[in-house]
CSV table of C-alpha atoms in Angstrom, one decimal:
chain,number,residue,atom,x,y,z
A,5,UNK,CA,-0.1,0.0,-0.1
A,6,UNK,CA,1.4,3.4,-0.7
A,7,UNK,CA,1.5,6.2,2.0
A,8,UNK,CA,-1.8,7.9,0.8
A,9,UNK,CA,-3.9,5.0,1.2
A,10,UNK,CA,-2.5,4.3,4.8
A,11,UNK,CA,-3.2,8.0,5.7
A,12,UNK,CA,-6.8,7.8,4.4
A,13,UNK,CA,-7.4,4.6,6.2
A,14,UNK,CA,-6.2,6.0,9.3
A,15,UNK,CA,-8.2,9.2,8.9
A,16,UNK,CA,-11.4,6.9,8.5
A,17,UNK,CA,-10.7,4.9,11.4
A,18,UNK,CA,-10.1,7.9,13.5
A,19,UNK,CA,-13.3,9.9,12.3
A,20,UNK,CA,-15.3,6.7,13.1
A,21,UNK,CA,-14.0,6.4,16.6
A,22,UNK,CA,-14.6,10.0,17.2
A,23,UNK,CA,-18.1,10.0,15.7
A,24,UNK,CA,-18.9,7.1,18.0
A,25,UNK,CA,-17.8,9.3,20.9
A,26,UNK,CA,-19.9,12.2,19.8
A,27,UNK,CA,-22.8,9.9,19.5
A,28,UNK,CA,-22.5,8.6,23.2
A,29,UNK,CA,-21.9,12.3,24.1
A,30,UNK,CA,-25.4,13.0,23.7
A,31,UNK,CA,-26.6,10.6,26.2
A,32,UNK,CA,-27.6,10.6,29.7
A,33,UNK,CA,-23.9,10.6,30.9
A,34,UNK,CA,-23.5,13.8,29.2
A,35,UNK,CA,-26.6,15.3,30.9
A,36,UNK,CA,-25.3,14.0,34.1
A,37,UNK,CA,-22.0,15.9,33.7
A,38,UNK,CA,-24.0,19.1,33.0
A,39,UNK,CA,-24.6,21.9,35.4
A,40,UNK,CA,-27.2,24.8,35.0
A,41,UNK,CA,-26.7,27.5,37.6
A,42,UNK,CA,-29.2,30.3,37.7
A,43,UNK,CA,-28.9,33.9,39.3
A,44,UNK,CA,-31.5,36.5,39.6
A,45,UNK,CA,-30.2,40.0,40.1
A,46,UNK,CA,-32.0,42.7,42.4
A,47,UNK,CA,-33.4,44.3,39.1
A,48,UNK,CA,-35.0,40.9,38.3
A,49,UNK,CA,-32.2,40.2,35.3
A,50,UNK,CA,-32.3,36.3,35.1
A,51,UNK,CA,-29.1,34.9,34.2
A,52,UNK,CA,-27.7,31.4,33.7
A,53,UNK,CA,-24.6,29.3,33.4
A,54,UNK,CA,-24.5,26.1,31.4
A,55,UNK,CA,-21.6,23.9,31.8
A,56,UNK,CA,-20.7,20.3,30.3
A,57,UNK,CA,-17.6,18.4,31.0
A,58,UNK,CA,-16.6,16.7,28.0
A,59,UNK,CA,-15.9,13.0,27.8
A,60,UNK,CA,-12.4,11.6,27.6
A,61,UNK,CA,-13.1,10.7,23.7
A,62,UNK,CA,-13.7,14.2,22.8
A,63,UNK,CA,-10.7,15.5,24.8
A,64,UNK,CA,-8.9,13.3,22.5
A,65,UNK,CA,-10.3,15.2,19.4
A,66,UNK,CA,-8.5,18.3,20.5
A,67,UNK,CA,-5.1,16.5,20.5
A,68,UNK,CA,-5.9,15.3,17.1
A,69,UNK,CA,-6.7,18.9,16.0
A,70,UNK,CA,-3.3,20.0,17.2
A,71,UNK,CA,-1.9,17.5,14.7
A,72,UNK,CA,-3.8,18.9,11.8
A,73,UNK,CA,-7.1,16.8,11.9
A,74,UNK,CA,-10.4,18.8,12.4
A,75,UNK,CA,-13.0,17.3,14.8
A,76,UNK,CA,-16.6,17.8,14.2
A,77,UNK,CA,-17.0,20.6,16.3
A,78,UNK,CA,-20.3,21.7,14.5
A,79,UNK,CA,-21.8,18.3,15.7
A,80,UNK,CA,-20.5,19.0,19.2
A,81,UNK,CA,-21.8,22.6,19.3
A,82,UNK,CA,-25.2,21.5,18.1
A,83,UNK,CA,-25.4,18.8,21.0
A,84,UNK,CA,-24.5,21.3,23.7
A,85,UNK,CA,-27.0,23.8,22.5
A,86,UNK,CA,-29.5,21.1,22.1
A,87,UNK,CA,-29.0,20.0,25.6
A,88,UNK,CA,-29.1,23.7,26.9
A,89,UNK,CA,-32.4,24.2,25.2
A,90,UNK,CA,-34.0,21.0,26.7
A,91,UNK,CA,-32.6,22.2,30.1
A,92,UNK,CA,-34.1,25.6,29.8
A,93,UNK,CA,-37.5,24.1,28.6
A,94,UNK,CA,-37.4,21.5,31.3
A,95,UNK,CA,-36.9,23.9,34.2
A,96,UNK,CA,-39.1,26.7,32.8
A,97,UNK,CA,-36.4,29.2,33.6
A,98,UNK,CA,-36.3,31.4,30.4
A,99,UNK,CA,-40.2,31.2,29.3
A,100,UNK,CA,-39.6,33.7,26.5
A,101,UNK,CA,-36.1,32.4,25.3
A,102,UNK,CA,-32.8,33.9,26.1
A,103,UNK,CA,-29.6,35.5,24.6
A,104,UNK,CA,-26.3,33.9,24.7
A,105,UNK,CA,-24.0,36.2,26.5
A,106,UNK,CA,-20.8,34.4,26.2
A,107,UNK,CA,-19.6,30.8,25.4
A,108,UNK,CA,-16.3,28.8,26.0
A,109,UNK,CA,-15.7,25.7,24.2
A,110,UNK,CA,-12.3,24.2,25.5
A,111,UNK,CA,-10.8,21.0,26.1
A,112,UNK,CA,-11.8,21.3,29.9
A,113,UNK,CA,-15.5,22.3,29.5
A,114,UNK,CA,-18.2,23.7,27.2
A,115,UNK,CA,-19.9,26.6,28.7
A,116,UNK,CA,-22.6,28.9,27.7
A,117,UNK,CA,-23.8,32.0,29.7
A,118,UNK,CA,-27.0,33.6,29.1
A,119,UNK,CA,-29.7,36.1,29.9
A,120,UNK,CA,-33.4,35.2,29.9
A,121,UNK,CA,-35.4,37.9,27.8
A,122,UNK,CA,-38.2,38.1,30.6
A,123,UNK,CA,-37.7,39.6,33.8
A,124,UNK,CA,-38.1,37.5,37.2
A,125,UNK,CA,-41.5,37.0,38.6
A,126,UNK,CA,-41.8,36.8,42.4
A,127,UNK,CA,-42.5,32.8,41.5
A,128,UNK,CA,-39.1,32.9,39.8
A,129,UNK,CA,-37.4,34.3,42.8
A,130,UNK,CA,-38.9,31.7,45.1
A,131,UNK,CA,-38.3,28.7,42.9
A,132,UNK,CA,-34.8,29.7,41.3
A,133,UNK,CA,-33.0,31.1,44.4
A,134,UNK,CA,-29.5,29.4,44.7
A,135,UNK,CA,-30.4,26.6,42.3
């Protein structure tokens, strides 16, 4: 086999391994490693911080990227934002939606900070204190 064929085979095997890791990332283990922290300011602004700690398989993707291979980050980003949307909907924290204030997608964590469109109600202040 020539060198090009070997490189293509290696790339396909690596891609299959990483995509398998990404598929398992969206399961309950990823949701279990996620934190959703809320904060309501005195003026009623509703803020949140959503953090997911990546699996070891996805951490390896960063190491491969340093060697020139590009990981399927769009897929990973989509999973993180889908998990966030599900968490916001499940908790009812941002009833009218939210705006992303910042995000950090690194080897150590995936973090999205946001602010709800609506102001906090008295019920929100009771239910979401120190959550």
